[in-house]
């Protein structure tokens, strides 16, 4: 792999390979291509002597490194789960087109598919669904945990903390306590332990999310009901007060199920990669999911549909759309809900969500922002500036409008992203735990460009370095801290 080849060997070089000539040394290397990918480690064999004056930190003589900021073209794992063709607008779960699953399947059935690799039989699905729903009930101590948050705490902060808290309940699920091969053995006992945590995390995801919601509403928590669907139970836990025989609206229940299904997985996005990065240390799955939740909390990931609504509110009415369009072109405004890091034509999920939106609006009535959204959609799709840049509406453009029409607060939108995405995180985590060759901890390389070796300077001999980013910022103090700084007391000089 990545070894130098002679001229005679080059003539018989396999077709499925890459020939690389290192102009520094004149050596030629042959690197195998498998599934249209080459091993980055092959470049470590491409060594060269350090040039005069070259930094030793470049480690030239130790082999070539591959630099890829933001993982734009780096494959870190071989996966059988989700396939995306961004140029063609294709999304498939285990080979099944997302359009077919959204039409015929359900979120929990697709969860089974993503995690275990095939669509379940009636009996298999009944078992899986019953285990997930059976594990939705939380320990009573969780009430005290959620009540410890401020009334205005962001629900994502609560949910992230809650997933980590879950891990403290199940010592049998912690490789740090039970042995690092707890989930990697692949035997019957190991698989049973793994599946139990999968049932718990999927089942309790809706319960934890509903508890975070009820904290914000100042309401008592609701025990998960029996006899309802996954999304029906979620809506019940969020909304039930004291009504007898309460059942959520079936249209809203179905719409939420479709939204959960199409958000269940999206290959190695930022949060899924975070789960795998964290999981590669063989930490328990609750900690790994909490890390993924924290990643999704970021505005570049899970806050996109919320950004769409805030954008539409800022536009106001349809007549303001042309001015907004021009401001976007001048880079004075940000266009949210259009374009995608992966999809270069259209997001296949956006068509599904658009149809779902129509069904929801029949029940809830059209949202006041819908006309503005339609005007923006039509203007952008006809404008050469956006067409040329392939900025088509994505799933976030319509899903935000659905969530708003259903009455969810803006800061709860990322939570509605996390709950279904737990399925995808667990599918990839399980696959990594059971992969051939075991789990290797993810340890990326860096290209060090900092100072070369320098000797320590005594404090009285140092020259001050000034400037932004090079010195600590001055922060403004108020309240108790400000008054304490003005007070006199013993030991103040040491503060």
Tab-separated table of N, CA and C in Angstrom, residues 166-316:
chain	number	residue	atom	x	y	z
A	166	UNK	N	-28.754	10.355	31.892
A	166	UNK	CA	-29.279	8.995	31.749
A	166	UNK	C	-28.196	7.946	31.976
A	167	UNK	N	-26.990	8.232	31.498
A	167	UNK	CA	-25.900	7.275	31.638
A	167	UNK	C	-25.576	6.934	33.073
A	168	UNK	N	-25.881	7.841	33.997
A	168	UNK	CA	-25.572	7.598	35.409
A	168	UNK	C	-26.513	6.571	36.034
A	169	UNK	N	-27.619	6.266	35.366
A	169	UNK	CA	-28.587	5.319	35.906
A	169	UNK	C	-28.221	3.865	35.607
A	170	UNK	N	-27.436	3.653	34.552
A	170	UNK	CA	-27.250	2.291	34.069
A	170	UNK	C	-25.777	1.914	34.086
A	171	UNK	N	-25.305	1.463	35.222
A	171	UNK	CA	-23.887	1.082	35.348
A	171	UNK	C	-23.548	-0.108	34.460
A	172	UNK	N	-24.550	-0.956	34.188
A	172	UNK	CA	-24.289	-2.133	33.344
A	172	UNK	C	-24.046	-1.742	31.886
A	173	UNK	N	-24.348	-0.481	31.551
A	173	UNK	CA	-24.194	-0.019	30.174
A	173	UNK	C	-22.907	0.762	29.956
A	174	UNK	N	-22.070	0.846	30.992
A	174	UNK	CA	-20.883	1.696	30.931
A	174	UNK	C	-19.611	0.864	30.761
A	175	UNK	N	-18.964	0.955	29.592
A	175	UNK	CA	-17.721	0.193	29.366
A	175	UNK	C	-16.610	0.556	30.343
A	176	UNK	N	-16.651	1.767	30.892
A	176	UNK	CA	-15.637	2.147	31.871
A	176	UNK	C	-15.765	1.329	33.146
A	177	UNK	N	-16.962	0.789	33.392
A	177	UNK	CA	-17.209	-0.020	34.587
A	177	UNK	C	-17.252	-1.513	34.286
A	178	UNK	N	-17.712	-1.860	33.079
A	178	UNK	CA	-17.926	-3.266	32.743
A	178	UNK	C	-16.866	-3.845	31.817
A	179	UNK	N	-15.922	-3.032	31.367
A	179	UNK	CA	-14.902	-3.519	30.446
A	179	UNK	C	-15.065	-2.914	29.075
A	180	UNK	N	-13.949	-2.558	28.455
A	180	UNK	CA	-14.015	-1.787	27.223
A	180	UNK	C	-14.589	-2.558	26.045
A	181	UNK	N	-14.671	-3.880	26.125
A	181	UNK	CA	-15.234	-4.667	25.026
A	181	UNK	C	-16.718	-4.952	25.218
A	182	UNK	N	-17.359	-4.207	26.083
A	182	UNK	CA	-18.775	-4.425	26.392
A	182	UNK	C	-19.638	-4.455	25.135
A	183	UNK	N	-19.370	-3.531	24.191
A	183	UNK	CA	-20.211	-3.426	22.996
A	183	UNK	C	-19.546	-3.948	21.730
A	184	UNK	N	-18.312	-4.397	21.813
A	184	UNK	CA	-17.587	-4.774	20.600
A	184	UNK	C	-17.418	-6.282	20.421
A	185	UNK	N	-17.839	-7.056	21.389
A	185	UNK	CA	-17.659	-8.512	21.289
A	185	UNK	C	-18.513	-9.123	20.180
A	186	UNK	N	-19.759	-8.639	20.046
A	186	UNK	CA	-20.645	-9.182	19.027
A	186	UNK	C	-21.322	-10.473	19.418
A	187	UNK	N	-21.142	-10.924	20.673
A	187	UNK	CA	-21.810	-12.151	21.100
A	187	UNK	C	-23.211	-11.832	21.613
A	188	UNK	N	-23.937	-12.866	22.009
A	188	UNK	CA	-25.339	-12.715	22.391
A	188	UNK	C	-25.508	-11.729	23.552
A	189	UNK	N	-24.686	-11.874	24.586
A	189	UNK	CA	-24.800	-10.992	25.751
A	189	UNK	C	-24.478	-9.546	25.385
A	190	UNK	N	-23.463	-9.355	24.562
A	190	UNK	CA	-23.068	-8.006	24.153
A	190	UNK	C	-24.160	-7.344	23.321
A	191	UNK	N	-24.751	-8.098	22.396
A	191	UNK	CA	-25.817	-7.555	21.554
A	191	UNK	C	-27.055	-7.214	22.376
A	192	UNK	N	-27.358	-8.043	23.352
A	192	UNK	CA	-28.519	-7.773	24.213
A	192	UNK	C	-28.306	-6.486	25.013
A	193	UNK	N	-27.103	-6.314	25.538
A	193	UNK	CA	-26.798	-5.083	26.280
A	193	UNK	C	-26.897	-3.874	25.372
A	194	UNK	N	-26.378	-3.994	24.168
A	194	UNK	CA	-26.427	-2.900	23.209
A	194	UNK	C	-27.866	-2.548	22.841
A	195	UNK	N	-28.662	-3.560	22.538
A	195	UNK	CA	-30.047	-3.305	22.120
A	195	UNK	C	-30.878	-2.703	23.248
A	196	UNK	N	-30.609	-3.100	24.472
A	196	UNK	CA	-31.348	-2.521	25.598
A	196	UNK	C	-31.110	-1.013	25.676
A	197	UNK	N	-29.886	-0.590	25.430
A	197	UNK	CA	-29.594	0.852	25.470
A	197	UNK	C	-30.243	1.570	24.277
A	198	UNK	N	-30.321	0.878	23.145
A	198	UNK	CA	-30.993	1.452	21.973
A	198	UNK	C	-32.471	1.658	22.263
A	199	UNK	N	-33.126	0.644	22.869
A	199	UNK	CA	-34.535	0.792	23.240
A	199	UNK	C	-34.708	1.979	24.192
A	200	UNK	N	-33.823	2.065	25.170
A	200	UNK	CA	-33.931	3.118	26.174
A	200	UNK	C	-33.769	4.506	25.553
A	201	UNK	N	-32.760	4.655	24.729
A	201	UNK	CA	-32.481	5.984	24.180
A	201	UNK	C	-33.563	6.451	23.213
A	202	UNK	N	-34.043	5.566	22.363
A	202	UNK	CA	-35.121	5.953	21.440
A	202	UNK	C	-36.411	6.188	22.217
A	203	UNK	N	-36.705	5.302	23.169
A	203	UNK	CA	-37.938	5.438	23.943
A	203	UNK	C	-37.954	6.668	24.817
A	204	UNK	N	-36.844	6.969	25.456
A	204	UNK	CA	-36.803	8.083	26.392
A	204	UNK	C	-36.528	9.428	25.710
A	205	UNK	N	-36.145	9.411	24.443
A	205	UNK	CA	-35.875	10.674	23.744
A	205	UNK	C	-37.107	11.575	23.742
A	206	UNK	N	-38.277	11.003	23.452
A	206	UNK	CA	-39.501	11.807	23.442
A	206	UNK	C	-39.876	12.243	24.860
A	207	UNK	N	-39.645	11.374	25.835
A	207	UNK	CA	-39.992	11.699	27.220
A	207	UNK	C	-39.137	12.847	27.735
A	208	UNK	N	-37.830	12.791	27.488
A	208	UNK	CA	-36.935	13.858	27.925
A	208	UNK	C	-37.278	15.171	27.218
A	209	UNK	N	-37.565	15.089	25.919
A	209	UNK	CA	-37.916	16.293	25.170
A	209	UNK	C	-39.209	16.909	25.701
A	210	UNK	N	-40.182	16.061	26.002
A	210	UNK	CA	-41.451	16.558	26.533
A	210	UNK	C	-41.254	17.173	27.921
A	211	UNK	N	-40.386	16.594	28.721
A	211	UNK	CA	-40.118	17.149	30.055
A	211	UNK	C	-39.453	18.520	29.948
A	212	UNK	N	-38.540	18.657	28.990
A	212	UNK	CA	-37.911	19.967	28.771
A	212	UNK	C	-38.956	20.994	28.345
A	213	UNK	N	-39.905	20.564	27.539
A	213	UNK	CA	-40.978	21.450	27.085
A	213	UNK	C	-41.870	21.872	28.249
A	214	UNK	N	-42.227	20.917	29.096
A	214	UNK	CA	-43.142	21.206	30.203
A	214	UNK	C	-42.486	22.104	31.252
A	215	UNK	N	-41.167	22.015	31.407
A	215	UNK	CA	-40.473	22.936	32.311
A	215	UNK	C	-40.705	24.365	31.861
A	216	UNK	N	-40.558	24.592	30.556
A	216	UNK	CA	-40.737	25.935	30.009
A	216	UNK	C	-42.183	26.409	30.150
A	217	UNK	N	-43.115	25.470	30.145
A	217	UNK	CA	-44.525	25.826	30.240
A	217	UNK	C	-45.004	25.939	31.688
A	218	UNK	N	-44.152	25.541	32.633
A	218	UNK	CA	-44.534	25.589	34.041
A	218	UNK	C	-45.567	24.548	34.407
A	219	UNK	N	-45.544	23.418	33.726
A	219	UNK	CA	-46.530	22.364	33.962
A	219	UNK	C	-45.886	21.145	34.613
A	220	UNK	N	-46.730	20.330	35.229
A	220	UNK	CA	-46.261	19.069	35.785
A	220	UNK	C	-45.939	18.099	34.647
A	221	UNK	N	-45.082	17.127	34.931
A	221	UNK	CA	-44.691	16.169	33.913
A	221	UNK	C	-45.755	15.087	33.746
A	222	UNK	N	-45.769	14.485	32.563
A	222	UNK	CA	-46.769	13.476	32.218
A	222	UNK	C	-46.097	12.136	31.972
A	223	UNK	N	-46.609	11.090	32.589
A	223	UNK	CA	-46.092	9.736	32.355
A	223	UNK	C	-46.481	9.292	30.949
A	224	UNK	N	-45.555	8.693	30.193
A	224	UNK	CA	-45.891	8.229	28.844
A	224	UNK	C	-47.115	7.327	28.859
A	225	UNK	N	-48.069	7.561	27.961
A	225	UNK	CA	-49.301	6.769	27.938
A	225	UNK	C	-49.082	5.418	27.245
A	226	UNK	N	-50.049	4.572	27.326
A	226	UNK	CA	-50.021	3.300	26.603
A	226	UNK	C	-51.031	3.374	25.465
A	227	UNK	N	-50.766	2.622	24.408
A	227	UNK	CA	-51.733	2.531	23.315
A	227	UNK	C	-51.598	3.582	22.236
A	228	UNK	N	-50.667	4.501	22.361
A	228	UNK	CA	-50.483	5.523	21.337
A	228	UNK	C	-49.213	5.246	20.544
A	229	UNK	N	-49.120	5.865	19.377
A	229	UNK	CA	-47.926	5.720	18.553
A	229	UNK	C	-46.764	6.490	19.171
A	230	UNK	N	-45.608	6.369	18.572
A	230	UNK	CA	-44.412	7.058	19.074
A	230	UNK	C	-44.623	8.568	19.100
A	231	UNK	N	-45.087	9.135	17.987
A	231	UNK	CA	-45.314	10.584	17.954
A	231	UNK	C	-46.593	10.962	18.693
A	232	UNK	N	-47.566	10.053	18.720
A	232	UNK	CA	-48.785	10.326	19.477
A	232	UNK	C	-48.488	10.440	20.958
A	233	UNK	N	-47.626	9.550	21.454
A	233	UNK	CA	-47.211	9.596	22.853
A	233	UNK	C	-46.440	10.887	23.152
A	234	UNK	N	-45.605	11.301	22.217
A	234	UNK	CA	-44.829	12.530	22.382
A	234	UNK	C	-45.755	13.743	22.525
A	235	UNK	N	-46.717	13.856	21.627
A	235	UNK	CA	-47.667	14.976	21.686
A	235	UNK	C	-48.491	14.924	22.970
A	236	UNK	N	-48.876	13.711	23.387
A	236	UNK	CA	-49.644	13.544	24.631
A	236	UNK	C	-48.846	14.056	25.821
A	237	UNK	N	-47.578	13.667	25.893
A	237	UNK	CA	-46.742	14.072	27.027
A	237	UNK	C	-46.509	15.584	27.071
A	238	UNK	N	-46.510	16.205	25.918
A	238	UNK	CA	-46.309	17.652	25.885
A	238	UNK	C	-47.573	18.423	26.246
A	239	UNK	N	-48.737	17.912	25.817
A	239	UNK	CA	-49.951	18.737	25.833
A	239	UNK	C	-51.035	18.325	26.822
A	240	UNK	N	-51.008	17.080	27.299
A	240	UNK	CA	-52.117	16.625	28.135
A	240	UNK	C	-52.123	17.332	29.487
A	241	UNK	N	-53.282	17.803	29.883
A	241	UNK	CA	-53.450	18.427	31.197
A	241	UNK	C	-54.314	17.512	32.062
A	242	UNK	N	-55.619	17.673	31.989
A	242	UNK	CA	-56.483	16.799	32.797
A	242	UNK	C	-57.643	16.249	31.969
A	243	UNK	N	-57.553	16.414	30.636
A	243	UNK	CA	-58.646	15.968	29.773
A	243	UNK	C	-58.795	14.444	29.807
A	244	UNK	N	-60.021	13.967	29.781
A	244	UNK	CA	-60.280	12.530	29.794
A	244	UNK	C	-60.196	11.970	28.379
A	245	UNK	N	-59.568	10.801	28.233
A	245	UNK	CA	-59.413	10.138	26.932
A	245	UNK	C	-58.767	11.056	25.900
A	246	UNK	N	-57.737	11.760	26.316
A	246	UNK	CA	-57.072	12.717	25.428
A	246	UNK	C	-56.315	11.988	24.321
A	247	UNK	N	-56.525	12.420	23.086
A	247	UNK	CA	-55.795	11.881	21.945
A	247	UNK	C	-55.375	13.029	21.034
A	248	UNK	N	-54.123	13.081	20.647
A	248	UNK	CA	-53.657	14.136	19.751
A	248	UNK	C	-54.358	14.068	18.398
A	249	UNK	N	-54.394	15.182	17.699
A	249	UNK	CA	-54.987	15.215	16.368
A	249	UNK	C	-54.220	14.263	15.442
A	250	UNK	N	-54.909	13.352	14.751
A	250	UNK	CA	-54.225	12.356	13.917
A	250	UNK	C	-53.423	12.954	12.752
A	251	UNK	N	-53.877	14.105	12.227
A	251	UNK	CA	-53.144	14.751	11.129
A	251	UNK	C	-51.801	15.270	11.631
A	252	UNK	N	-51.829	15.900	12.793
A	252	UNK	CA	-50.586	16.408	13.368
A	252	UNK	C	-49.670	15.261	13.791
A	253	UNK	N	-50.278	14.202	14.316
A	253	UNK	CA	-49.514	13.021	14.732
A	253	UNK	C	-48.798	12.403	13.537
A	254	UNK	N	-49.514	12.272	12.418
A	254	UNK	CA	-48.936	11.698	11.211
A	254	UNK	C	-47.867	12.624	10.633
A	255	UNK	N	-48.143	13.923	10.619
A	255	UNK	CA	-47.175	14.883	10.081
A	255	UNK	C	-45.862	14.830	10.853
A	256	UNK	N	-45.970	14.758	12.179
A	256	UNK	CA	-44.770	14.698	13.003
A	256	UNK	C	-44.017	13.393	12.758
A	257	UNK	N	-44.755	12.311	12.517
A	257	UNK	CA	-44.113	11.029	12.230
A	257	UNK	C	-43.326	11.093	10.921
A	258	UNK	N	-43.902	11.740	9.906
A	258	UNK	CA	-43.204	11.889	8.623
A	258	UNK	C	-41.958	12.747	8.789
A	259	UNK	N	-42.088	13.830	9.535
A	259	UNK	CA	-40.943	14.698	9.779
A	259	UNK	C	-39.849	13.960	10.551
A	260	UNK	N	-40.247	13.149	11.508
A	260	UNK	CA	-39.273	12.346	12.259
A	260	UNK	C	-38.572	11.354	11.328
A	261	UNK	N	-39.336	10.725	10.451
A	261	UNK	CA	-38.777	9.719	9.549
A	261	UNK	C	-37.708	10.337	8.638
A	262	UNK	N	-38.009	11.474	8.039
A	262	UNK	CA	-37.059	12.047	7.075
A	262	UNK	C	-35.877	12.730	7.761
A	263	UNK	N	-35.978	12.961	9.069
A	263	UNK	CA	-34.866	13.538	9.821
A	263	UNK	C	-34.084	12.482	10.608
A	264	UNK	N	-34.457	11.212	10.466
A	264	UNK	CA	-33.858	10.166	11.298
A	264	UNK	C	-32.370	9.991	11.038
A	265	UNK	N	-31.953	10.150	9.799
A	265	UNK	CA	-30.523	10.015	9.512
A	265	UNK	C	-30.164	10.816	8.276
A	266	UNK	N	-28.931	11.264	8.224
A	266	UNK	CA	-28.450	11.988	7.056
A	266	UNK	C	-26.950	11.796	6.906
A	267	UNK	N	-26.562	10.528	7.031
A	267	UNK	CA	-25.173	10.131	6.855
A	267	UNK	C	-24.279	10.808	7.897
A	268	UNK	N	-23.025	11.115	7.540
A	268	UNK	CA	-22.079	11.646	8.532
A	268	UNK	C	-22.113	13.168	8.595
A	269	UNK	N	-23.228	13.691	9.083
A	269	UNK	CA	-23.313	15.134	9.326
A	269	UNK	C	-22.521	15.469	10.594
A	270	UNK	N	-22.534	16.735	10.981
A	270	UNK	CA	-21.698	17.173	12.104
A	270	UNK	C	-22.012	16.421	13.397
A	271	UNK	N	-23.294	16.284	13.721
A	271	UNK	CA	-23.652	15.644	14.992
A	271	UNK	C	-23.378	14.147	14.972
A	272	UNK	N	-23.639	13.485	13.844
A	272	UNK	CA	-23.373	12.050	13.754
A	272	UNK	C	-21.872	11.789	13.864
A	273	UNK	N	-21.080	12.629	13.210
A	273	UNK	CA	-19.630	12.495	13.304
A	273	UNK	C	-19.163	12.706	14.739
A	274	UNK	N	-19.815	13.637	15.440
A	274	UNK	CA	-19.481	13.882	16.846
A	274	UNK	C	-19.777	12.651	17.696
A	275	UNK	N	-20.923	12.017	17.444
A	275	UNK	CA	-21.273	10.795	18.173
A	275	UNK	C	-20.226	9.716	17.941
A	276	UNK	N	-19.788	9.553	16.698
A	276	UNK	CA	-18.805	8.515	16.380
A	276	UNK	C	-17.424	8.874	16.926
A	277	UNK	N	-17.065	10.151	16.836
A	277	UNK	CA	-15.779	10.589	17.401
A	277	UNK	C	-15.738	10.290	18.898
A	278	UNK	N	-16.825	10.652	19.587
A	278	UNK	CA	-16.912	10.410	21.024
A	278	UNK	C	-16.996	8.910	21.316
A	279	UNK	N	-17.820	8.213	20.532
A	279	UNK	CA	-17.993	6.778	20.738
A	279	UNK	C	-16.743	5.975	20.468
A	280	UNK	N	-15.828	6.513	19.657
A	280	UNK	CA	-14.604	5.771	19.337
A	280	UNK	C	-13.710	5.581	20.556
A	281	UNK	N	-13.959	6.351	21.620
A	281	UNK	CA	-13.204	6.148	22.863
A	281	UNK	C	-13.815	5.024	23.696
A	282	UNK	N	-14.916	4.427	23.162
A	282	UNK	CA	-15.656	3.350	23.827
A	282	UNK	C	-16.371	3.835	25.079
A	283	UNK	N	-16.767	5.096	25.070
A	283	UNK	CA	-17.590	5.631	26.143
A	283	UNK	C	-19.001	5.058	26.017
A	284	UNK	N	-19.824	5.188	27.032
A	284	UNK	CA	-21.187	4.668	26.979
A	284	UNK	C	-22.013	5.438	25.948
A	285	UNK	N	-23.058	4.827	25.371
A	285	UNK	CA	-23.840	5.481	24.314
A	285	UNK	C	-24.587	6.729	24.776
A	286	UNK	N	-24.890	6.832	26.053
A	286	UNK	CA	-25.594	8.018	26.549
A	286	UNK	C	-24.693	9.251	26.454
A	287	UNK	N	-23.434	9.091	26.806
A	287	UNK	CA	-22.485	10.193	26.696
A	287	UNK	C	-22.250	10.559	25.239
A	288	UNK	N	-22.195	9.555	24.367
A	288	UNK	CA	-21.987	9.812	22.942
A	288	UNK	C	-23.176	10.568	22.351
A	289	UNK	N	-24.389	10.173	22.726
A	289	UNK	CA	-25.595	10.860	22.232
A	289	UNK	C	-25.664	12.278	22.787
A	290	UNK	N	-25.273	12.472	24.033
A	290	UNK	CA	-25.246	13.818	24.606
A	290	UNK	C	-24.289	14.711	23.825
A	291	UNK	N	-23.148	14.154	23.417
A	291	UNK	CA	-22.189	14.918	22.615
A	291	UNK	C	-22.797	15.281	21.268
A	292	UNK	N	-23.514	14.342	20.652
A	292	UNK	CA	-24.189	14.627	19.391
A	292	UNK	C	-25.235	15.700	19.542
A	293	UNK	N	-25.960	15.659	20.646
A	293	UNK	CA	-26.981	16.669	20.934
A	293	UNK	C	-26.349	18.046	21.049
A	294	UNK	N	-25.211	18.133	21.704
A	294	UNK	CA	-24.512	19.408	21.845
A	294	UNK	C	-24.062	19.931	20.487
A	295	UNK	N	-23.611	19.028	19.624
A	295	UNK	CA	-23.185	19.424	18.282
A	295	UNK	C	-24.355	19.952	17.469
A	296	UNK	N	-25.481	19.278	17.579
A	296	UNK	CA	-26.654	19.703	16.806
A	296	UNK	C	-27.206	21.040	17.288
A	297	UNK	N	-26.910	21.394	18.529
A	297	UNK	CA	-27.360	22.658	19.121
A	297	UNK	C	-26.783	23.865	18.359
A	298	UNK	N	-25.654	23.673	17.686
A	298	UNK	CA	-24.995	24.774	16.999
A	298	UNK	C	-25.841	25.348	15.873
A	299	UNK	N	-25.788	26.677	15.664
A	299	UNK	CA	-26.628	27.326	14.651
A	299	UNK	C	-26.317	26.908	13.212
A	300	UNK	N	-25.134	26.358	12.952
A	300	UNK	CA	-24.823	25.889	11.602
A	300	UNK	C	-25.403	24.506	11.325
A	301	UNK	N	-26.006	23.901	12.337
A	301	UNK	CA	-26.532	22.540	12.172
A	301	UNK	C	-28.019	22.486	12.501
A	302	UNK	N	-28.363	22.420	13.769
A	302	UNK	CA	-29.749	22.178	14.142
A	302	UNK	C	-30.642	23.397	14.177
A	303	UNK	N	-30.068	24.574	14.048
A	303	UNK	CA	-30.880	25.785	14.161
A	303	UNK	C	-31.346	26.349	12.840
A	304	UNK	N	-31.197	25.564	11.752
A	304	UNK	CA	-31.493	26.096	10.424
A	304	UNK	C	-32.973	26.413	10.219
A	305	UNK	N	-33.879	25.500	10.675
A	305	UNK	CA	-35.307	25.778	10.455
A	305	UNK	C	-35.792	26.936	11.325
A	306	UNK	N	-35.182	27.093	12.488
A	306	UNK	CA	-35.497	28.259	13.325
A	306	UNK	C	-35.053	29.539	12.621
A	307	UNK	N	-33.892	29.483	11.966
A	307	UNK	CA	-33.380	30.657	11.251
A	307	UNK	C	-34.313	31.054	10.107
A	308	UNK	N	-34.966	30.068	9.495
A	308	UNK	CA	-35.907	30.354	8.408
A	308	UNK	C	-37.063	31.206	8.919
A	309	UNK	N	-37.627	30.807	10.055
A	309	UNK	CA	-38.760	31.546	10.613
A	309	UNK	C	-38.338	32.962	11.010
A	310	UNK	N	-37.194	33.083	11.628
A	310	UNK	CA	-36.718	34.416	12.016
A	310	UNK	C	-36.490	35.287	10.775
A	311	UNK	N	-36.003	34.678	9.700
A	311	UNK	CA	-35.810	35.401	8.445
A	311	UNK	C	-37.150	35.876	7.885
A	312	UNK	N	-38.141	34.988	7.869
A	312	UNK	CA	-39.454	35.352	7.330
A	312	UNK	C	-40.117	36.437	8.169
A	313	UNK	N	-39.942	36.359	9.479
A	313	UNK	CA	-40.489	37.403	10.365
A	313	UNK	C	-39.836	38.742	10.055
A	314	UNK	N	-38.520	38.711	9.816
A	314	UNK	CA	-37.806	39.956	9.525
A	314	UNK	C	-38.232	40.551	8.185
A	315	UNK	N	-38.592	39.688	7.215
A	315	UNK	CA	-39.063	40.181	5.907
A	315	UNK	C	-40.414	40.843	6.062
A	316	UNK	N	-41.263	40.192	6.855
A	316	UNK	CA	-42.576	40.784	7.114
A	316	UNK	C	-43.631	40.326	6.146
